[in-house]
Tab-separated table of C-alpha atoms in Angstrom:
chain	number	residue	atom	x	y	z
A	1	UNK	CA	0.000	0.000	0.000
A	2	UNK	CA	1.493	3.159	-1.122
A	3	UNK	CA	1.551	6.615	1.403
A	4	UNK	CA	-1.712	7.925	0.340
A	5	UNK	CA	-3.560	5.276	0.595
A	6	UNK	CA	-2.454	4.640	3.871
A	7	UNK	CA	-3.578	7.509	4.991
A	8	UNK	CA	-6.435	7.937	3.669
A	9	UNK	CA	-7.715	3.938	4.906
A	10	UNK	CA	-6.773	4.782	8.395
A	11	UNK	CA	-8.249	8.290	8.359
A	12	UNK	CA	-10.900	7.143	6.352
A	13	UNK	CA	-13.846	7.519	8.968
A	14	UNK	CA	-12.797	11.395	9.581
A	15	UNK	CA	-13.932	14.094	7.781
A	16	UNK	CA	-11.488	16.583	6.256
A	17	UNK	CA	-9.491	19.289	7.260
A	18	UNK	CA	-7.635	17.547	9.944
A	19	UNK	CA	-4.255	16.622	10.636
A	20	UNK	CA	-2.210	13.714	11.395
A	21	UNK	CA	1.069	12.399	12.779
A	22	UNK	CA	2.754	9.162	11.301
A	23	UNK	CA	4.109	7.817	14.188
A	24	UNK	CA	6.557	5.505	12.906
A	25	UNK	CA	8.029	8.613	11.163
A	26	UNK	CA	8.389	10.484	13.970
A	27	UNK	CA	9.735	7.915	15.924
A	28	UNK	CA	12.112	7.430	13.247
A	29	UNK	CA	13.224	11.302	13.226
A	30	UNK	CA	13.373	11.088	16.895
A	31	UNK	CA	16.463	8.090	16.281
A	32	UNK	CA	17.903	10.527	14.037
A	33	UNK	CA	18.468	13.155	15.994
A	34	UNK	CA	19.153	11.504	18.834
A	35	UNK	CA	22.031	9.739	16.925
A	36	UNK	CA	23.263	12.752	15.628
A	37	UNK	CA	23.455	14.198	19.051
A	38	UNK	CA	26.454	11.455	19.870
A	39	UNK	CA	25.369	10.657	23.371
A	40	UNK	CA	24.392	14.363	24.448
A	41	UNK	CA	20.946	15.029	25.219
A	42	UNK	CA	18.342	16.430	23.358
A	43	UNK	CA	15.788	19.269	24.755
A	44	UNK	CA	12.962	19.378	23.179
A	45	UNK	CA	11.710	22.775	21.457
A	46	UNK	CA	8.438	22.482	22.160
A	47	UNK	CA	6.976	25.200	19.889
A	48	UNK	CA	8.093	23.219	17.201
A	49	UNK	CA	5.503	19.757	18.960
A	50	UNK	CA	2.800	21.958	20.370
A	51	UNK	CA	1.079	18.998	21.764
A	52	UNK	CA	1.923	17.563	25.297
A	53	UNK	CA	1.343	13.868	24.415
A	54	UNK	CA	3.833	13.682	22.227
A	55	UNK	CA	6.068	15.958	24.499
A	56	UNK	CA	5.747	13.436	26.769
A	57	UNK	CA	5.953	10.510	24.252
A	58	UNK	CA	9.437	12.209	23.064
A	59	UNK	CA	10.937	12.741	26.389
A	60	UNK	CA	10.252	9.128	27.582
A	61	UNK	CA	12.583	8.061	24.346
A	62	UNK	CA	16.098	7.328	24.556
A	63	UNK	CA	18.510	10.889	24.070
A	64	UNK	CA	15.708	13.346	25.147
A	65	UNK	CA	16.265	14.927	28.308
A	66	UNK	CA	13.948	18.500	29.605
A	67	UNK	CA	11.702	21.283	27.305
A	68	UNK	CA	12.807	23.984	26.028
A	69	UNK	CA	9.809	26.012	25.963
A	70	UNK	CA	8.295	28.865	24.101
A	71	UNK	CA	6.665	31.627	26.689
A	72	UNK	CA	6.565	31.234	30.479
A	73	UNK	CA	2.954	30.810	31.070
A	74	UNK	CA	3.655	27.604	28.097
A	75	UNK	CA	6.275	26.514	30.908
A	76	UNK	CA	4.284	27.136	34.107
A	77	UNK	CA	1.588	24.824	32.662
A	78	UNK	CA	4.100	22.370	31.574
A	79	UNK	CA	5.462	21.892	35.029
A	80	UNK	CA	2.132	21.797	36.378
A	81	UNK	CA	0.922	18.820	34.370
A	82	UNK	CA	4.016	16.910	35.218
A	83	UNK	CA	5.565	16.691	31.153
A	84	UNK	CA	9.345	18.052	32.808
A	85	UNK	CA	10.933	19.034	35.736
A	86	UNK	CA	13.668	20.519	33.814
A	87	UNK	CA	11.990	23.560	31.673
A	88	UNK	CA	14.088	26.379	29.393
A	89	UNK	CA	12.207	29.722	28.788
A	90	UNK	CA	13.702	30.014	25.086
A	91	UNK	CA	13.110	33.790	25.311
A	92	UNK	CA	12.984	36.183	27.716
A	93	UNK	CA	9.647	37.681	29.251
A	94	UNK	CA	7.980	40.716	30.430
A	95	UNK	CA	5.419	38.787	31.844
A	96	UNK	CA	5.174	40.115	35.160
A	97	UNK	CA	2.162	38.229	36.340
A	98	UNK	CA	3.698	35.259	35.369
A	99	UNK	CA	7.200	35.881	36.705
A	100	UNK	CA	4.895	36.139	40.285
A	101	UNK	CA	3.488	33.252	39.481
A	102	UNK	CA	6.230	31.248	38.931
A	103	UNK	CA	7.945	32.956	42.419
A	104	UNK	CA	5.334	31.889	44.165
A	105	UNK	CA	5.102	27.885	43.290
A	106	UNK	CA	8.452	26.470	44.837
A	107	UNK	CA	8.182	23.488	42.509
A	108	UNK	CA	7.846	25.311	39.315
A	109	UNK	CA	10.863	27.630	40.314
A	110	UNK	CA	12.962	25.024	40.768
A	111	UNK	CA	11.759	23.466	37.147
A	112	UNK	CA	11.754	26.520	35.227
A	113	UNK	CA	14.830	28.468	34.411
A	114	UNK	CA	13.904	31.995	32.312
A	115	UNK	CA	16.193	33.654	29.710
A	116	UNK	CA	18.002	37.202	30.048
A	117	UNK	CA	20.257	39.198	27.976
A	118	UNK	CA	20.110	42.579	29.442
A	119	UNK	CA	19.995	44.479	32.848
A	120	UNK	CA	16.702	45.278	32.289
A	121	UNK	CA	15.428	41.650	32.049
A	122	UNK	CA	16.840	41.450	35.777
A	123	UNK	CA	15.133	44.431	37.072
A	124	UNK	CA	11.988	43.125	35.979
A	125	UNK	CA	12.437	39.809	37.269
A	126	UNK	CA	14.014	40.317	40.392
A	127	UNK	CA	10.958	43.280	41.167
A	128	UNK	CA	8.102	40.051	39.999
A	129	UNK	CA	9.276	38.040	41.965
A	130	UNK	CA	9.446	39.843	45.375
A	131	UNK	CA	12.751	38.815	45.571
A	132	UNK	CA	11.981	35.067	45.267
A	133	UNK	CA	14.500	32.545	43.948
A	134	UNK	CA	14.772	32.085	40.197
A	135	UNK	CA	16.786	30.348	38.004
A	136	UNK	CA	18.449	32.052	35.173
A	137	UNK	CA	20.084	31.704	31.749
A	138	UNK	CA	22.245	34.687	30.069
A	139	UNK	CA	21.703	34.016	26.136
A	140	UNK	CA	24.445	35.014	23.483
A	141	UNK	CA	24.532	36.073	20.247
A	142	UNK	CA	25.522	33.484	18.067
A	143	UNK	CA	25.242	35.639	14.881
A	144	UNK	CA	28.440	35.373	12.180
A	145	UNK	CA	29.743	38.691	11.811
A	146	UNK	CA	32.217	38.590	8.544
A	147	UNK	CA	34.261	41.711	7.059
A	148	UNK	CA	34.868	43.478	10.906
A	149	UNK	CA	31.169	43.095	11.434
A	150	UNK	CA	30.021	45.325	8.962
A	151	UNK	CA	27.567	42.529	7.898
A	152	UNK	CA	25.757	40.181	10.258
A	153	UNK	CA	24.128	37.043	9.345
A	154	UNK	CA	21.900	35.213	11.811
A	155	UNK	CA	18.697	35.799	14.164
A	156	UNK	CA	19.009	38.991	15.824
A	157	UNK	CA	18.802	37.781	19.538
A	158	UNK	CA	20.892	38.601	22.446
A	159	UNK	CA	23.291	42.180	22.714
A	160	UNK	CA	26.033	40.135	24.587
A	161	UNK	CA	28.300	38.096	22.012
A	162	UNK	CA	32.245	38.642	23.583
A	163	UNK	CA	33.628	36.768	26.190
A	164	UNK	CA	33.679	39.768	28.159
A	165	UNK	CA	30.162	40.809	27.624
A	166	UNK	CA	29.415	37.545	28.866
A	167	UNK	CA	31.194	37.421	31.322
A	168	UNK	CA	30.559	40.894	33.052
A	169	UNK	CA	26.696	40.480	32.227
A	170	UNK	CA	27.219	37.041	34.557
A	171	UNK	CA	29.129	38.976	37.343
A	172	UNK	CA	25.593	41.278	37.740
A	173	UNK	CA	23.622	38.062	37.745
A	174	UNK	CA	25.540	36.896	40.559
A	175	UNK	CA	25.455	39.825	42.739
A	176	UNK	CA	22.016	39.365	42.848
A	177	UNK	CA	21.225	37.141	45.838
A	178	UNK	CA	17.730	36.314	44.446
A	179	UNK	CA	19.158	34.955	40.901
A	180	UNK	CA	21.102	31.642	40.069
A	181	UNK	CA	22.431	31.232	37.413
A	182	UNK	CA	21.900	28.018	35.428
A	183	UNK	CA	23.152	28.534	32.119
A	184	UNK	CA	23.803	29.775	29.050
A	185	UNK	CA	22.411	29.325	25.470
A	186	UNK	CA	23.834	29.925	22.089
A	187	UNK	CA	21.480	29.343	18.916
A	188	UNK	CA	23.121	29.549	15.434
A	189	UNK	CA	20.271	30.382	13.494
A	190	UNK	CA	22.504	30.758	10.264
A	191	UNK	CA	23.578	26.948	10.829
A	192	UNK	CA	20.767	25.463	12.329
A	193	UNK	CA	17.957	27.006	10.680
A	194	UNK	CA	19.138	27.616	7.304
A	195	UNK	CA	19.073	24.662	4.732
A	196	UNK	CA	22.387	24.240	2.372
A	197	UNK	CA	20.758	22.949	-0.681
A	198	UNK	CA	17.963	25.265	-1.645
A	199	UNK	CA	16.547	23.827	-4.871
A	200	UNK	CA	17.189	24.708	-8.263
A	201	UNK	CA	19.792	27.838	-6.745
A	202	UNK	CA	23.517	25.738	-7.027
A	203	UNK	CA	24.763	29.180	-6.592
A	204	UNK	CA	23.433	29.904	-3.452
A	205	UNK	CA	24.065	26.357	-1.782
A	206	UNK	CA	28.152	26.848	-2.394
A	207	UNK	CA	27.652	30.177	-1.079
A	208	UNK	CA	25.769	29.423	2.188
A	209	UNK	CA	27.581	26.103	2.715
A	210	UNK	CA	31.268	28.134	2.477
A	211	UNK	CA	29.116	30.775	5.474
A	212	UNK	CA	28.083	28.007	7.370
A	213	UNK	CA	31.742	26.125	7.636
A	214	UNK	CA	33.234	29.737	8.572
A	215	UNK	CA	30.455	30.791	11.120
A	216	UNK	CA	30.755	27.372	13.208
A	217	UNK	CA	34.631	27.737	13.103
A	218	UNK	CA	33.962	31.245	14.136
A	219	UNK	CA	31.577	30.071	16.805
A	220	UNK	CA	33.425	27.188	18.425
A	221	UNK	CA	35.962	29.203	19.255
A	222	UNK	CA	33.892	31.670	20.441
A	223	UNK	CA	31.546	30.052	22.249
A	224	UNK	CA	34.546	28.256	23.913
A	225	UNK	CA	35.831	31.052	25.337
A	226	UNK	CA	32.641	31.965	27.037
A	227	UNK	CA	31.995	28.994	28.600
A	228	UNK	CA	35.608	29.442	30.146
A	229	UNK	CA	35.125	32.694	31.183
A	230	UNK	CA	31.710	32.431	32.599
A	231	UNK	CA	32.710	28.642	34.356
A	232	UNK	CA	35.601	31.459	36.069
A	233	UNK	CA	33.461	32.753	37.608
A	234	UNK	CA	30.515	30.140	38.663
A	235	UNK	CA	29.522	26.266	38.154
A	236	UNK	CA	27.018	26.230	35.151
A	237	UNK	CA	24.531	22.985	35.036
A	238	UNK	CA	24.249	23.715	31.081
A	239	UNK	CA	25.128	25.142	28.436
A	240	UNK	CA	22.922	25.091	25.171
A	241	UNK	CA	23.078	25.362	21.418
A	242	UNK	CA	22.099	24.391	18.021
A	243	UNK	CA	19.107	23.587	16.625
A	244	UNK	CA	17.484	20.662	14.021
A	245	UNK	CA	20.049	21.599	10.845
A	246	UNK	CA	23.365	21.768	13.515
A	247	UNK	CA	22.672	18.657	15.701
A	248	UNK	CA	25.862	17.203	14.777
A	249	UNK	CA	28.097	19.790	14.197
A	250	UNK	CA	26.940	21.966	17.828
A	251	UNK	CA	27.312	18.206	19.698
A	252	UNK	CA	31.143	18.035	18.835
A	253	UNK	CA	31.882	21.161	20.235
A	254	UNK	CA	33.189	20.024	23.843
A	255	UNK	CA	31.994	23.436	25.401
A	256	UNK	CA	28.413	22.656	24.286
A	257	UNK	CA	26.107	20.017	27.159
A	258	UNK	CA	23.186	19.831	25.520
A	259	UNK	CA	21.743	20.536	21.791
A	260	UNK	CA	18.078	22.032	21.269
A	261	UNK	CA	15.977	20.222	18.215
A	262	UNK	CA	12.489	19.951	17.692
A	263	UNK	CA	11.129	20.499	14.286
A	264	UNK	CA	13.347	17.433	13.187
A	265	UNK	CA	10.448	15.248	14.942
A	266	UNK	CA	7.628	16.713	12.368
A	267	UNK	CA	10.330	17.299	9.541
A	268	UNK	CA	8.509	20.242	7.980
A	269	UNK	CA	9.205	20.693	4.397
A	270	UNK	CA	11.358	23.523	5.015
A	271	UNK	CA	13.560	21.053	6.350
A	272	UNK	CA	13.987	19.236	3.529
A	273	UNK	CA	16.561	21.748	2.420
A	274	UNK	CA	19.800	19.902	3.968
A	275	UNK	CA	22.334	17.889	2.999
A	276	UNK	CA	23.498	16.427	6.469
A	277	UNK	CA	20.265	14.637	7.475
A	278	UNK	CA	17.000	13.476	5.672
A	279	UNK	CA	14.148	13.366	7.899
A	280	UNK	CA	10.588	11.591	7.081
A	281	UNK	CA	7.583	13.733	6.776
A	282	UNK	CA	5.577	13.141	9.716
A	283	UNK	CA	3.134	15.657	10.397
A	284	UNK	CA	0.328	16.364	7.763
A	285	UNK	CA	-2.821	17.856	7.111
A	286	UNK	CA	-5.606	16.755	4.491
A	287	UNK	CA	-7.977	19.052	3.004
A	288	UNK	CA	-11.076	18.169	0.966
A	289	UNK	CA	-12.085	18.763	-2.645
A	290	UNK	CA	-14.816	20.577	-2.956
A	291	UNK	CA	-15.123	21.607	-6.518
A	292	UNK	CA	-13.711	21.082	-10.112
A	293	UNK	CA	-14.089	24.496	-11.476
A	294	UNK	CA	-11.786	23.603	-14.857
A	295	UNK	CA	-10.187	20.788	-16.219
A	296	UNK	CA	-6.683	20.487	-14.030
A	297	UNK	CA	-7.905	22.130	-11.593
A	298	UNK	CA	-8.676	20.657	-7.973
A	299	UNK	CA	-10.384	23.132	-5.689
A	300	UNK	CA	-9.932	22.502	-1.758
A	301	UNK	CA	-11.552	23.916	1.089
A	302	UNK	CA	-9.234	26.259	3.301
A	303	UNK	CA	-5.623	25.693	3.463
A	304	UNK	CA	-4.042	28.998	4.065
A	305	UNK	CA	-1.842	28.227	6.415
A	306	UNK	CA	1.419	29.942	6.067
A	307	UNK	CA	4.247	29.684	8.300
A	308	UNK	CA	5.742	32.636	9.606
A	309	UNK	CA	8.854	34.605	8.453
A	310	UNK	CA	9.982	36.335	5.756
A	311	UNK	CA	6.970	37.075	3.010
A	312	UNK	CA	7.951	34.558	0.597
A	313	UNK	CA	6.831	31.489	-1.257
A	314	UNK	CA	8.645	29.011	1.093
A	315	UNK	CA	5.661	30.181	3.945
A	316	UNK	CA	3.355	28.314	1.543
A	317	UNK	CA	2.145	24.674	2.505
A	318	UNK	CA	3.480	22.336	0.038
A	319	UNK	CA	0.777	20.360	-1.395
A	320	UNK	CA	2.601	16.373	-0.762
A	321	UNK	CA	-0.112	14.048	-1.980
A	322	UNK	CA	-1.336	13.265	-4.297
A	323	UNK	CA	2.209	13.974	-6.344
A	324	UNK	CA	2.216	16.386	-8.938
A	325	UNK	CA	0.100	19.520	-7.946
A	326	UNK	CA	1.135	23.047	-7.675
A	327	UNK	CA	-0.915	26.424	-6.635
A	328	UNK	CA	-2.247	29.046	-8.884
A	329	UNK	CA	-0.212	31.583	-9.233
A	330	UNK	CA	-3.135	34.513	-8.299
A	331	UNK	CA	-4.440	32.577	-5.390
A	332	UNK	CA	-2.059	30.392	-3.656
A	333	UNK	CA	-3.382	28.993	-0.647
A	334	UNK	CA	-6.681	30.426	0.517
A	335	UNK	CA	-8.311	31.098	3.405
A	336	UNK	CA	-11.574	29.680	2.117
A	337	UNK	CA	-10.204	27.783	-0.657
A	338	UNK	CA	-6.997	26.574	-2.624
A	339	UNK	CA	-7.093	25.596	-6.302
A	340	UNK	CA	-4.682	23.196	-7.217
A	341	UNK	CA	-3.275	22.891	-10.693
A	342	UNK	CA	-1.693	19.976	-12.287
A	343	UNK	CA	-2.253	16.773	-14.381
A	344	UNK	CA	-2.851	14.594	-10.618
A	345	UNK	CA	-6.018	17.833	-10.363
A	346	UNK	CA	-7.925	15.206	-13.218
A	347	UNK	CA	-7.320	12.089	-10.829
A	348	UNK	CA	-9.409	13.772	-7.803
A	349	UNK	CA	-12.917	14.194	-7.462
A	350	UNK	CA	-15.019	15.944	-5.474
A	351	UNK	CA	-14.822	14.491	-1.770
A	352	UNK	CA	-11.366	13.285	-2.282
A	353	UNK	CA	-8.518	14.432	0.031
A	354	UNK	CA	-5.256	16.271	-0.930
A	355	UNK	CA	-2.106	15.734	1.760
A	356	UNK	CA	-0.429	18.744	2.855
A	357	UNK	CA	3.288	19.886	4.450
A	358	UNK	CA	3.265	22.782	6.398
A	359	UNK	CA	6.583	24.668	6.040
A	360	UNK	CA	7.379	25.035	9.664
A	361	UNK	CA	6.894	22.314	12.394
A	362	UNK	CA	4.236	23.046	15.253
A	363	UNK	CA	2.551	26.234	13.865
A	364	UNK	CA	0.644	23.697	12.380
A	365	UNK	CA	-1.256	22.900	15.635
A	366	UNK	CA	-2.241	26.201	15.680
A	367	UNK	CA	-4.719	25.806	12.917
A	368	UNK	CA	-6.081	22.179	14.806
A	369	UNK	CA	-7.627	21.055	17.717
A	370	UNK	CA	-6.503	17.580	17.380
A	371	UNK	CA	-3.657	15.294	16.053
A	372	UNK	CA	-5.265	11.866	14.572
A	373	UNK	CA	-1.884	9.661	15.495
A	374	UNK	CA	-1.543	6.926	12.090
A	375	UNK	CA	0.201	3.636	13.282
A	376	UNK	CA	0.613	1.430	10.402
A	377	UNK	CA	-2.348	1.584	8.170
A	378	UNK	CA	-5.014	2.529	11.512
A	379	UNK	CA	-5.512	5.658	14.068
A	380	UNK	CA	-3.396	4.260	16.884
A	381	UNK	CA	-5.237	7.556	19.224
A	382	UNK	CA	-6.074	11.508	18.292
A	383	UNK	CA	-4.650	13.641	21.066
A	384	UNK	CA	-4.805	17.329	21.623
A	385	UNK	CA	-2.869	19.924	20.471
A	386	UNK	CA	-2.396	23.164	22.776
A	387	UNK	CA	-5.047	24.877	21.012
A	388	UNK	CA	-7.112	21.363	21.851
A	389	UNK	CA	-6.333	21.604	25.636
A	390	UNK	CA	-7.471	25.628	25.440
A	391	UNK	CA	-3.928	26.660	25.395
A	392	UNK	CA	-3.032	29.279	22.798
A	393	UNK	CA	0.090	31.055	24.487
A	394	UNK	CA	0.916	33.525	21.684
């Protein structure tokens, strides 16, 4: 039995649009990363799941160890329900209602460690929490800064990217009797979250694989020296970096404890853009056809689901099954409908499903309440996503 059909047997008593994980597919990305990683544990980026049963079915897996997490309210409910004990606020808040609230539950300030980059973040912390314990993390920016730093490629995150920076932004933390810090956290966006073999652009894969070999020499080195200079000064429990695309490459780097991954699980089709791993799709979404408005030419109902990001045609769902259809080039993906063109258009009719990629990983729960969970050729269970459980946290 090919993919589609598989599919669309075990979903066939379910009305479309929904969306699905293939669980041996995930389960199989899961081993991948995992091996990548070389026996140094994975934390789990949670925005890129957005569902807590398969938080929880990833953590229990060998490799997997703590959440990183999204917002703080996202982590306060996440130590609540039990998924980790071990929880990193990816970036930092001005949530100062939730800051209290974390202050004020022992167990979730001992679970929950928040992010800071700036004297401000401690201010606003330190004056939440009423001068309550909680654990910190100072983030840096891992940014590659070629000709003198006149040009900057990478996320633009944290001000503190020297040693020194670091390492003076540390001494405030510690001089604060209220804040311990935990850790630090690097993320190469320019490495991890950029693909090397965009298709159809040679060109542009030579040029970003010759950036991406120069930033992580750039960054090893650099990110080296922090650790040292920070570990100077205090013990650190971690210290984090990387992302899906850099598993491998951040692991080696003897500096580095732990690696962040996440949309590696789902393998997005964004992530289909890189030459040192191949992931299996795993998390879908099938839409209906609801009319036939001209020969090659497959209407479905809804679909607009872009990813965020830069406006461009990469945001757009990739239409995965059947093979063989593309958008129109006035409508794209719709918010009501999507016409799909292509010679596979004459081979649906009206009532048929069409099998979806979103481009990034766990924006795609944002769009369902439930994830129908395919184990072989059958719906092994549907689980919520956050929006399921009532959760939408941004």
């Amino acid at each position: 039995m090919n993919l589609r059909d598989r599919y669309d047997a075990a979903t066939a008593g379910i009305e479309a649009p929904f969306a699905v994980v293939d669980l041996a597919a995930f389960r199989a990305n899961a081993a991948g990363l995992a091996r990548r990683a070389a026996g140094k544990p994975i934390r789990v980026a949670s925005k890129s799941v957005r569902c807590r049963a398969l938080l929880e079915d990833v953590l229990a897996l060998d490799g997997f160890a703590g959440i990183m997490a999204f917002t703080l309210p996202e982590a306060l409910w996440l130590a609540r329900e039990g998924v980790s004990d071990d929880i990193l606020v990816a970036y930092p808040t001005a949530d100062r209602t939730a800051v209290a609230e974390l202050a004020a539950d022992p167990a979730a300030a001992r679970a929950i460690t928040l992010m800071t980059d700036s004297p401000e973040h401690l201010d606003l912390i330190e004056d939440a929490a009423g001068g309550r314990p909680i654990r910190v993390c100072v983030d840096i920016d891992a940014s590659y800064r070629p000709l003198g730093g006149r040009v900057r490629i990478g996320a633009l995150r944290s001000p503190l990217r020297t040693p020194a920076q670091v390492a003076a932004f540390a001494e405030r933390v510690l001089k604060r009797p209220s804040l311990h810090l935990a850790g630090l956290m690097a993320y190469e966006s320019q490495i991890a979250g950029v693909g090397d073999v965009p298709p159809g652009r040679p060109a542009r894969s030579r040029a970003i694989r010759a950036m991406q070999r120069r930033s992580r020499i750039e960054l090893a080195r650099r990110r080296a020296a922090i650790v040292k200079a920070v570990r100077a000064l205090t013990d650190l429990e971690f210290v984090n970096g990387g992302g899906t695309g850099s598993v491998e490459t951040t692991a080696a780097e003897r500096a580095v404890t732990e690696i962040a991954a996440g949309s590696g699980l789902y393998q997005p089709h964004l992530f289909d853009q890189y030459s040192n791993f191949s992931g299996r799709p795993a998390a879908l979404f099938a839409l209906p056809v609801v009319r036939r408005p001209a020969p090659g030419v497959a209407t479905c109902l809804g679909g607009g689901y872009l990813a965020s990001g830069p406006g461009d045609a990469v945001r757009l769902p990739q239409p995965f099954l059947p093979a063989g259809l593309a958008y129109h080039r006035d409508e794209g993906a719709g918010e009501v409908q999507t016409p799909l063109l292509g010679r596979a258009a004459d081979l649906l009719s009206v009532g048929d499903r069409v099998w979806f990629r979103h481009t990034k990983a766990g924006e795609l729960c944002e769009r369902f309440d439930a994830l129908h969970l395919i184990d072989d050729d059958r719906i092994a269970r549907t689980v919520p996503t956050y929006r399921g459980e009532g959760r939408t946290f941004l």
